Amino acid sequence: MRRRPILKGIAALVFLGSPVSAWSLDSVKIGLVHSMTGGLAPVGKQVMAGIRLYMQQHGDTVAGKKVEIILRDDTTIPDVAKRLAQELIVNDKVHFLGVGITPVAMAIAPLATEAKIPEVVMVSGTSVVTERSPYIVRTSFTLGQQSKIIAEWAAKNGSKKTVIIQSDWAPGAEATAVFTDVYKKAGGEVLETIKVPLANPDFAPFLQRAKDTNPDTLFVFVPASQASIFAKQFVERGFDKSGIRLIGPGDITDDNDLPGMSDAMLGVVTAGLYSASHSSPMNKKYVEGIQKANNGLRANFISVGGYDGMHLIYEALKKTGGKTDGDSLIAAMKGMKWESPRGPISIDPETREIIQDIYIRKVEKIGGELYNTEIATFEAVKDPIKAAKK
Ligand code: PHB
């Protein structure tokens, strides 16, 4: 009998369609275009792991709105991505686009501009992407940020003659350009730049050519998911015993692939934005969360771009009080600062580009597994290509 008044109250709420009832919440739609199949499918898997963990930890309502995710697989093909983004804008009427790799982010940019919808770039590492639309904001990284730091570190640590092996697409070209510029200014010499096709690469002949050139250092950029095959062929060619130092951006010792690599990678030094062994309570929780929800998957630098992309969207919505027009949201995103599992990050209010700490890391064994141990921190690194344009 005592329950009656409460039940009546609930019935009244339902009848009046109270705004507190979950089923009456307005929704905010986030259209995601990521490479879930095709050549870079492991990238899509990692970024989605980050996105899902963020929602698991922070819930699916924000600023009084229900967050609705609509995921589309671009199959690693930019033309497919463009069509899917068009459908998300026109048919699904999404309020945000969350996108992945460089060619996809570029293909979608004019659509974001036309529709005035924020395009949150969660994977791409190519500087020019953010200049393709005033509605683009990046939560991933640029190859320049990492390549500049490793070039300075190498030159300071006795490296004089380098051969570059670069995956032949836009982020690779930028890694090479920034490394070459900074390394030369620091007194180093680039003997040769070797380009390897992006699709199904066979590094063996290129590694042989690099060895024949007789450098003291090998600078390598391969995208996430190709580090394992590169490391295998590196060892097969006897590079680990050649005295030639392997360096690069963090992609070549990707946390996703490190557990499957051999001890030959011990001691390899890279400049990266994220390490699964980054020491903070937030990262510990992050790594455990990704592992638990994805069958033991180790979190990598791609996943944090998705996690932080969701944070940017949630916080922008809080700042606008749930308003979803693109101009208000972009204004809210500019200058935002927060703690990420990777460390402190912010959005440059002038360029909408991420500013983040870059770490010098060395591959070490912890508890029987290979990890990137952070040995030096360079704080609040801006994209050097944009900085040079000023
Ligand atoms: C990119 O899309 O620019 C990209 C993807 C994966 C990487 C690096 C860059 O590891």
CSV table of C-alpha atoms and ligand atoms in Angstrom, one decimal:
chain,number,residue,atom,x,y,z
A,1,MET,CA,0.0,0.0,0.0
A,2,ARG,CA,2.8,2.4,0.9
A,3,ARG,CA,4.2,2.2,-2.6
A,4,ARG,CA,1.2,3.7,-4.2
A,5,PRO,CA,2.1,7.4,-4.1
A,6,ILE,CA,5.5,6.7,-5.7
A,7,LEU,CA,4.0,4.7,-8.4
A,8,LYS,CA,1.4,7.4,-9.0
A,9,GLY,CA,4.2,9.9,-9.2
A,10,ILE,CA,6.0,7.9,-11.9
A,11,ALA,CA,2.8,7.4,-13.8
A,12,ALA,CA,2.3,11.2,-13.8
A,13,LEU,CA,5.9,11.8,-15.0
A,14,VAL,CA,5.4,9.4,-17.9
A,15,PHE,CA,2.0,10.9,-18.7
A,16,LEU,CA,3.4,14.4,-18.8
A,17,GLY,CA,6.4,13.4,-20.8
A,18,SER,CA,8.7,14.9,-18.3
A,19,PRO,CA,12.1,16.1,-19.7
A,20,VAL,CA,13.9,13.9,-17.1
A,21,SER,CA,12.7,10.7,-18.6
A,22,ALA,CA,15.4,9.1,-20.8
A,23,TRP,CA,13.2,8.4,-23.7
A,24,SER,CA,12.3,12.1,-24.2
A,25,LEU,CA,15.9,13.3,-24.4
A,26,ASP,CA,17.0,15.1,-27.6
A,27,SER,CA,19.8,13.2,-29.3
A,28,VAL,CA,23.1,14.5,-30.5
A,29,LYS,CA,24.3,12.5,-33.5
A,30,ILE,CA,28.0,11.7,-34.1
A,31,GLY,CA,28.8,10.3,-37.5
A,32,LEU,CA,32.0,8.3,-37.4
A,33,VAL,CA,33.9,7.4,-40.6
A,34,HIS,CA,36.7,5.0,-39.9
A,35,SER,CA,38.7,2.3,-41.7
A,36,MET,CA,37.2,-0.8,-40.2
A,37,THR,CA,38.2,-3.0,-43.1
A,38,GLY,CA,40.8,-2.8,-45.8
A,39,GLY,CA,44.5,-2.0,-45.5
A,40,LEU,CA,44.4,0.0,-42.3
A,41,ALA,CA,41.7,-1.9,-40.5
A,42,PRO,CA,43.8,-2.2,-37.3
A,43,VAL,CA,43.7,1.6,-37.1
A,44,GLY,CA,39.9,1.6,-37.2
A,45,LYS,CA,39.8,-1.1,-34.4
A,46,GLN,CA,42.1,1.0,-32.1
A,47,VAL,CA,40.3,4.3,-32.6
A,48,MET,CA,36.9,2.7,-32.0
A,49,ALA,CA,38.3,1.0,-28.8
A,50,GLY,CA,39.2,4.5,-27.5
A,51,ILE,CA,35.8,6.0,-28.5
A,52,ARG,CA,33.8,3.1,-26.9
A,53,LEU,CA,35.9,3.3,-23.7
A,54,TYR,CA,35.2,7.0,-23.4
A,55,MET,CA,31.5,6.4,-23.6
A,56,GLN,CA,31.7,3.5,-21.2
A,57,GLN,CA,33.4,5.7,-18.6
A,58,HIS,CA,31.4,8.9,-19.2
A,59,GLY,CA,28.0,7.6,-20.1
A,60,ASP,CA,25.9,8.3,-23.2
A,61,THR,CA,24.2,11.5,-22.2
A,62,VAL,CA,25.8,15.0,-22.1
A,63,ALA,CA,24.4,18.5,-21.7
A,64,GLY,CA,20.9,17.0,-21.5
A,65,LYS,CA,21.3,15.1,-24.7
A,66,LYS,CA,21.5,11.5,-25.6
A,67,VAL,CA,24.7,10.7,-27.6
A,68,GLU,CA,24.0,8.6,-30.7
A,69,ILE,CA,27.0,7.1,-32.5
A,70,ILE,CA,26.6,6.1,-36.2
A,71,LEU,CA,29.6,4.2,-37.4
A,72,ARG,CA,30.4,3.8,-41.1
A,73,ASP,CA,33.3,1.8,-42.5
A,74,ASP,CA,35.2,3.7,-45.2
A,75,THR,CA,37.1,0.4,-46.2
A,76,THR,CA,40.3,2.5,-46.3
A,77,ILE,CA,39.1,4.2,-49.5
A,78,PRO,CA,38.6,8.0,-49.5
A,79,ASP,CA,35.9,8.1,-52.2
A,80,VAL,CA,33.8,5.6,-50.1
A,81,ALA,CA,34.4,7.9,-47.1
A,82,LYS,CA,33.2,10.9,-48.9
A,83,ARG,CA,29.9,9.2,-50.0
A,84,LEU,CA,29.3,7.9,-46.5
A,85,ALA,CA,29.9,11.3,-44.9
A,86,GLN,CA,27.5,12.9,-47.4
A,87,GLU,CA,24.9,10.3,-46.3
A,88,LEU,CA,25.5,11.0,-42.7
A,89,ILE,CA,25.1,14.7,-43.2
A,90,VAL,CA,22.0,14.6,-45.5
A,91,ASN,CA,20.1,11.5,-44.4
A,92,ASP,CA,21.1,11.1,-40.7
A,93,LYS,CA,21.5,14.8,-40.0
A,94,VAL,CA,24.6,14.3,-37.8
A,95,HIS,CA,25.8,17.1,-35.6
A,96,PHE,CA,29.5,16.0,-35.6
A,97,LEU,CA,31.8,14.0,-37.9
A,98,GLY,CA,34.5,12.0,-36.3
A,99,VAL,CA,37.0,10.8,-38.9
A,100,GLY,CA,40.2,8.8,-39.3
A,101,ILE,CA,43.1,8.5,-41.7
A,102,THR,CA,44.6,11.4,-43.8
A,103,PRO,CA,43.0,10.7,-47.2
A,104,VAL,CA,39.6,10.3,-45.6
A,105,ALA,CA,39.9,13.4,-43.5
A,106,MET,CA,40.9,15.4,-46.6
A,107,ALA,CA,38.0,13.9,-48.7
A,108,ILE,CA,35.4,14.9,-46.1
A,109,ALA,CA,36.8,18.4,-45.4
A,110,PRO,CA,34.7,20.3,-48.1
A,111,LEU,CA,31.5,18.6,-46.9
A,112,ALA,CA,32.2,19.7,-43.3
A,113,THR,CA,32.7,23.3,-44.5
A,114,GLU,CA,29.6,23.3,-46.6
A,115,ALA,CA,27.4,21.8,-43.9
A,116,LYS,CA,29.1,23.8,-41.1
A,117,ILE,CA,29.6,20.7,-39.0
A,118,PRO,CA,32.6,20.1,-36.8
A,119,GLU,CA,35.0,17.4,-38.3
A,120,VAL,CA,37.0,16.0,-35.4
A,121,VAL,CA,40.1,14.3,-36.8
A,122,MET,CA,41.0,11.4,-34.6
A,123,VAL,CA,43.7,9.6,-36.6
A,124,SER,CA,45.3,11.6,-39.3
A,125,GLY,CA,48.9,12.8,-38.7
A,126,THR,CA,49.3,15.1,-41.7
A,127,SER,CA,49.7,18.8,-40.9
A,128,VAL,CA,47.8,20.3,-43.9
A,129,VAL,CA,44.5,18.5,-42.9
A,130,THR,CA,43.4,21.1,-40.4
A,131,GLU,CA,43.8,23.8,-43.1
A,132,ARG,CA,41.3,22.1,-45.4
A,133,SER,CA,38.3,23.4,-43.4
A,134,PRO,CA,37.7,25.9,-40.6
A,135,TYR,CA,35.4,23.2,-39.1
A,136,ILE,CA,38.3,20.7,-38.6
A,137,VAL,CA,39.8,20.1,-35.1
A,138,ARG,CA,42.5,17.5,-34.5
A,139,THR,CA,42.9,15.2,-31.4
A,140,SER,CA,45.5,12.8,-32.9
A,141,PHE,CA,49.0,14.1,-33.7
A,142,THR,CA,51.2,15.3,-36.5
A,143,LEU,CA,54.2,13.4,-37.8
A,144,GLY,CA,56.1,16.6,-37.7
A,145,GLN,CA,55.7,16.9,-33.9
A,146,GLN,CA,57.5,13.6,-33.4
A,147,SER,CA,60.0,13.8,-36.3
A,148,LYS,CA,61.3,17.2,-35.1
A,149,ILE,CA,62.0,15.9,-31.6
A,150,ILE,CA,63.7,12.6,-32.8
A,151,ALA,CA,65.9,14.6,-35.3
A,152,GLU,CA,67.2,16.8,-32.6
A,153,TRP,CA,67.7,13.9,-30.2
A,154,ALA,CA,69.6,11.8,-32.8
A,155,ALA,CA,71.9,14.7,-33.8
A,156,LYS,CA,72.7,15.4,-30.2
A,157,ASN,CA,73.4,11.7,-29.6
A,158,GLY,CA,76.1,11.2,-32.2
A,159,SER,CA,74.0,10.4,-35.3
A,160,LYS,CA,75.7,11.9,-38.5
A,161,LYS,CA,74.5,9.9,-41.5
A,162,THR,CA,70.9,8.8,-41.9
A,163,VAL,CA,69.0,6.8,-44.5
A,164,ILE,CA,65.2,7.4,-44.5
A,165,ILE,CA,62.7,4.7,-45.2
A,166,GLN,CA,59.3,6.2,-45.6
A,167,SER,CA,55.8,4.8,-46.4
A,168,ASP,CA,54.9,6.6,-49.6
A,169,TRP,CA,51.9,8.8,-48.7
A,170,ALA,CA,51.2,12.2,-47.2
A,171,PRO,CA,52.1,11.5,-43.5
A,172,GLY,CA,55.3,9.8,-44.6
A,173,ALA,CA,56.3,12.7,-46.8
A,174,GLU,CA,55.8,15.0,-43.8
A,175,ALA,CA,57.9,12.8,-41.5
A,176,THR,CA,60.7,12.9,-44.0
A,177,ALA,CA,60.5,16.6,-44.7
A,178,VAL,CA,60.5,17.6,-41.0
A,179,PHE,CA,63.2,15.1,-40.0
A,180,THR,CA,65.5,16.1,-43.0
A,181,ASP,CA,65.1,19.9,-42.2
A,182,VAL,CA,65.8,19.6,-38.5
A,183,TYR,CA,68.5,17.0,-38.8
A,184,LYS,CA,70.4,18.9,-41.4
A,185,LYS,CA,70.3,22.1,-39.4
A,186,ALA,CA,71.7,20.2,-36.5
A,187,GLY,CA,74.7,19.1,-38.7
A,188,GLY,CA,73.4,15.7,-39.9
A,189,GLU,CA,73.4,14.4,-43.4
A,190,VAL,CA,70.6,12.4,-45.1
A,191,LEU,CA,72.2,10.0,-47.5
A,192,GLU,CA,69.1,8.8,-49.2
A,193,THR,CA,65.3,8.8,-48.9
A,194,ILE,CA,63.6,5.5,-49.9
A,195,LYS,CA,59.9,5.3,-50.4
A,196,VAL,CA,57.9,2.1,-49.9
A,197,PRO,CA,54.4,1.6,-51.2
A,198,LEU,CA,51.6,1.9,-48.6
A,199,ALA,CA,49.7,-1.2,-49.6
A,200,ASN,CA,51.1,-4.6,-48.8
A,201,PRO,CA,54.7,-3.4,-48.3
A,202,ASP,CA,57.7,-5.7,-48.7
A,203,PHE,CA,60.5,-3.9,-46.9
A,204,ALA,CA,63.3,-6.4,-47.6
A,205,PRO,CA,64.7,-4.9,-50.9
A,206,PHE,CA,64.5,-1.4,-49.5
A,207,LEU,CA,66.2,-2.5,-46.3
A,208,GLN,CA,69.0,-4.0,-48.4
A,209,ARG,CA,69.5,-0.8,-50.3
A,210,ALA,CA,69.5,1.2,-47.1
A,211,LYS,CA,72.2,-1.1,-45.7
A,212,ASP,CA,74.4,-0.8,-48.8
A,213,THR,CA,74.4,3.0,-48.4
A,214,ASN,CA,76.2,2.5,-45.1
A,215,PRO,CA,74.5,4.9,-42.7
A,216,ASP,CA,75.0,5.1,-38.9
A,217,THR,CA,71.2,5.7,-38.5
A,218,LEU,CA,68.0,4.5,-40.1
A,219,PHE,CA,64.9,6.8,-39.7
A,220,VAL,CA,61.7,4.9,-40.5
A,221,PHE,CA,58.1,5.9,-40.8
A,222,VAL,CA,55.5,3.1,-41.4
A,223,PRO,CA,51.9,3.6,-40.3
A,224,ALA,CA,50.3,1.8,-37.4
A,225,SER,CA,49.7,-1.9,-38.2
A,226,GLN,CA,52.9,-2.2,-40.4
A,227,ALA,CA,55.4,-2.1,-37.5
A,228,SER,CA,55.3,-5.9,-37.0
A,229,ILE,CA,56.2,-6.7,-40.6
A,230,PHE,CA,58.8,-4.0,-40.7
A,231,ALA,CA,60.5,-5.3,-37.5
A,232,LYS,CA,60.5,-8.9,-38.8
A,233,GLN,CA,62.2,-8.0,-42.0
A,234,PHE,CA,64.6,-5.6,-40.2
A,235,VAL,CA,65.8,-8.6,-38.1
A,236,GLU,CA,65.9,-10.9,-41.1
A,237,ARG,CA,68.2,-8.5,-42.9
A,238,GLY,CA,70.5,-8.6,-39.8
A,239,PHE,CA,70.0,-4.9,-39.1
A,240,ASP,CA,69.8,-5.5,-35.3
A,241,LYS,CA,73.4,-6.7,-35.4
A,242,SER,CA,74.7,-4.2,-37.9
A,243,GLY,CA,75.4,-1.3,-35.5
A,244,ILE,CA,73.0,0.9,-37.5
A,245,ARG,CA,70.7,2.7,-35.1
A,246,LEU,CA,66.9,2.5,-35.8
A,247,ILE,CA,64.9,5.6,-34.9
A,248,GLY,CA,61.6,7.1,-35.9
A,249,PRO,CA,58.2,8.5,-34.8
A,250,GLY,CA,56.3,6.2,-32.4
A,251,ASP,CA,54.6,4.3,-35.2
A,252,ILE,CA,57.5,1.9,-35.6
A,253,THR,CA,57.3,0.6,-32.1
A,254,ASP,CA,53.5,0.8,-32.0
A,255,ASP,CA,52.2,-0.6,-28.6
A,256,ASN,CA,49.6,-2.6,-30.6
A,257,ASP,CA,52.5,-4.6,-32.3
A,258,LEU,CA,55.3,-4.5,-29.7
A,259,PRO,CA,54.1,-7.6,-27.8
A,260,GLY,CA,54.6,-9.7,-31.0
A,261,MET,CA,58.0,-8.3,-31.8
A,262,SER,CA,61.3,-10.0,-30.9
A,263,ASP,CA,63.8,-8.9,-28.3
A,264,ALA,CA,65.9,-7.5,-31.3
A,265,MET,CA,63.8,-4.3,-30.8
A,266,LEU,CA,65.2,-3.8,-27.3
A,267,GLY,CA,66.8,-0.4,-27.0
A,268,VAL,CA,65.1,1.1,-30.1
A,269,VAL,CA,64.6,4.9,-29.4
A,270,THR,CA,61.6,6.7,-30.9
A,271,ALA,CA,59.8,10.0,-30.3
A,272,GLY,CA,56.1,9.4,-29.6
A,273,LEU,CA,53.0,11.0,-28.1
A,274,TYR,CA,51.7,7.9,-26.2
A,275,SER,CA,53.0,4.9,-24.4
A,276,ALA,CA,50.9,2.2,-22.8
A,277,SER,CA,53.4,2.4,-20.0
A,278,HIS,CA,53.0,6.2,-19.5
A,279,SER,CA,52.9,6.5,-15.7
A,280,SER,CA,49.6,8.2,-14.6
A,281,PRO,CA,46.6,6.9,-12.8
A,282,MET,CA,44.4,7.9,-15.7
A,283,ASN,CA,46.6,5.9,-18.2
A,284,LYS,CA,46.6,2.9,-16.0
A,285,LYS,CA,42.8,2.9,-15.9
A,286,TYR,CA,42.8,3.5,-19.7
A,287,VAL,CA,45.1,0.6,-20.6
A,288,GLU,CA,43.1,-1.8,-18.3
A,289,GLY,CA,39.8,-0.5,-19.8
A,290,ILE,CA,40.9,-1.0,-23.4
A,291,GLN,CA,42.3,-4.5,-22.6
A,292,LYS,CA,39.2,-5.6,-20.8
A,293,ALA,CA,36.7,-4.5,-23.5
A,294,ASN,CA,38.8,-5.7,-26.5
A,295,ASN,CA,40.0,-9.2,-25.7
A,296,GLY,CA,43.4,-8.2,-24.3
A,297,LEU,CA,44.2,-5.5,-26.9
A,298,ARG,CA,47.0,-3.2,-25.8
A,299,ALA,CA,46.1,0.5,-26.1
A,300,ASN,CA,48.2,2.4,-28.6
A,301,PHE,CA,48.7,6.0,-29.9
A,302,ILE,CA,45.8,5.7,-32.3
A,303,SER,CA,43.2,4.7,-29.6
A,304,VAL,CA,43.9,7.9,-27.6
A,305,GLY,CA,42.9,10.1,-30.6
A,306,GLY,CA,39.5,8.5,-30.5
A,307,TYR,CA,39.2,8.8,-26.7
A,308,ASP,CA,40.2,12.4,-26.7
A,309,GLY,CA,38.1,13.2,-29.7
A,310,MET,CA,35.0,12.1,-27.7
A,311,HIS,CA,36.2,14.2,-24.7
A,312,LEU,CA,36.4,17.2,-27.0
A,313,ILE,CA,32.9,16.6,-28.3
A,314,TYR,CA,31.4,16.1,-24.8
A,315,GLU,CA,33.1,19.1,-23.3
A,316,ALA,CA,32.2,21.3,-26.3
A,317,LEU,CA,28.5,20.3,-25.8
A,318,LYS,CA,28.8,21.1,-22.1
A,319,LYS,CA,30.2,24.6,-22.9
A,320,THR,CA,27.5,25.4,-25.5
A,321,GLY,CA,24.8,24.1,-23.1
A,322,GLY,CA,23.8,21.5,-25.7
A,323,LYS,CA,23.7,23.9,-28.6
A,324,THR,CA,24.7,22.0,-31.7
A,325,ASP,CA,25.4,24.7,-34.3
A,326,GLY,CA,28.9,24.2,-35.8
A,327,ASP,CA,30.2,27.7,-35.2
A,328,SER,CA,29.4,27.6,-31.4
A,329,LEU,CA,30.9,24.2,-31.1
A,330,ILE,CA,34.2,25.1,-32.9
A,331,ALA,CA,34.4,28.3,-30.8
A,332,ALA,CA,34.0,26.1,-27.6
A,333,MET,CA,36.7,23.7,-28.8
A,334,LYS,CA,39.4,26.3,-29.5
A,335,GLY,CA,41.8,26.6,-26.6
A,336,MET,CA,40.4,23.7,-24.7
A,337,LYS,CA,42.9,22.0,-22.4
A,338,TRP,CA,42.7,18.7,-20.6
A,339,GLU,CA,44.4,15.6,-19.3
A,340,SER,CA,44.6,12.7,-21.7
A,341,PRO,CA,45.9,9.2,-21.0
A,342,ARG,CA,48.9,10.4,-23.0
A,343,GLY,CA,49.5,13.4,-20.7
A,344,PRO,CA,48.4,17.1,-20.9
A,345,ILE,CA,47.0,18.2,-24.3
A,346,SER,CA,45.2,21.3,-25.7
A,347,ILE,CA,43.7,22.6,-28.9
A,348,ASP,CA,45.6,25.6,-30.4
A,349,PRO,CA,43.0,28.3,-30.6
A,350,GLU,CA,44.6,29.8,-33.8
A,351,THR,CA,45.1,26.6,-35.8
A,352,ARG,CA,42.6,24.1,-34.2
A,353,GLU,CA,45.7,21.8,-34.1
A,354,ILE,CA,46.6,19.6,-31.1
A,355,ILE,CA,49.4,20.7,-28.8
A,356,GLN,CA,50.9,17.8,-26.8
A,357,ASP,CA,54.0,16.5,-24.9
A,358,ILE,CA,56.3,14.4,-27.0
A,359,TYR,CA,58.3,11.8,-25.3
A,360,ILE,CA,61.7,10.2,-26.1
A,361,ARG,CA,61.1,6.4,-25.5
A,362,LYS,CA,63.3,3.4,-25.4
A,363,VAL,CA,62.0,-0.2,-25.9
A,364,GLU,CA,62.5,-2.1,-22.7
A,365,LYS,CA,61.1,-5.3,-21.2
A,366,ILE,CA,58.7,-4.9,-18.3
A,367,GLY,CA,57.2,-8.0,-16.8
A,368,GLY,CA,58.4,-10.1,-19.7
A,369,GLU,CA,56.8,-7.8,-22.4
A,370,LEU,CA,58.2,-5.1,-24.6
A,371,TYR,CA,57.1,-1.5,-23.8
A,372,ASN,CA,58.2,2.0,-24.8
A,373,THR,CA,59.7,3.5,-21.6
A,374,GLU,CA,59.5,7.2,-21.6
A,375,ILE,CA,63.0,8.6,-20.8
A,376,ALA,CA,62.6,12.4,-21.6
A,377,THR,CA,59.6,14.7,-22.1
A,378,PHE,CA,59.3,17.7,-24.4
A,379,GLU,CA,56.4,19.7,-23.2
A,380,ALA,CA,53.5,21.3,-25.2
A,381,VAL,CA,55.0,20.6,-28.7
A,382,LYS,CA,53.2,22.4,-31.6
A,383,ASP,CA,53.1,21.2,-35.1
A,384,PRO,CA,56.4,22.5,-36.6
A,385,ILE,CA,55.1,22.8,-40.2
A,386,LYS,CA,52.4,25.3,-39.1
A,387,ALA,CA,54.9,27.1,-36.8
A,388,ALA,CA,57.2,27.6,-39.8
A,389,LYS,CA,54.5,29.1,-41.9
A,390,LYS,CA,54.0,32.0,-39.4
B,1,PHB,C1,47.4,9.1,-41.1
B,1,PHB,O1,46.3,8.8,-41.5
B,1,PHB,O2,47.9,10.3,-41.3
B,1,PHB,C2,48.2,8.1,-40.3
B,1,PHB,C3,47.7,6.9,-40.0
B,1,PHB,C4,48.4,6.0,-39.2
B,1,PHB,C5,49.6,6.4,-38.7
B,1,PHB,C6,50.2,7.6,-39.0
B,1,PHB,C7,49.4,8.5,-39.8
B,1,PHB,O3,50.4,5.5,-38.0
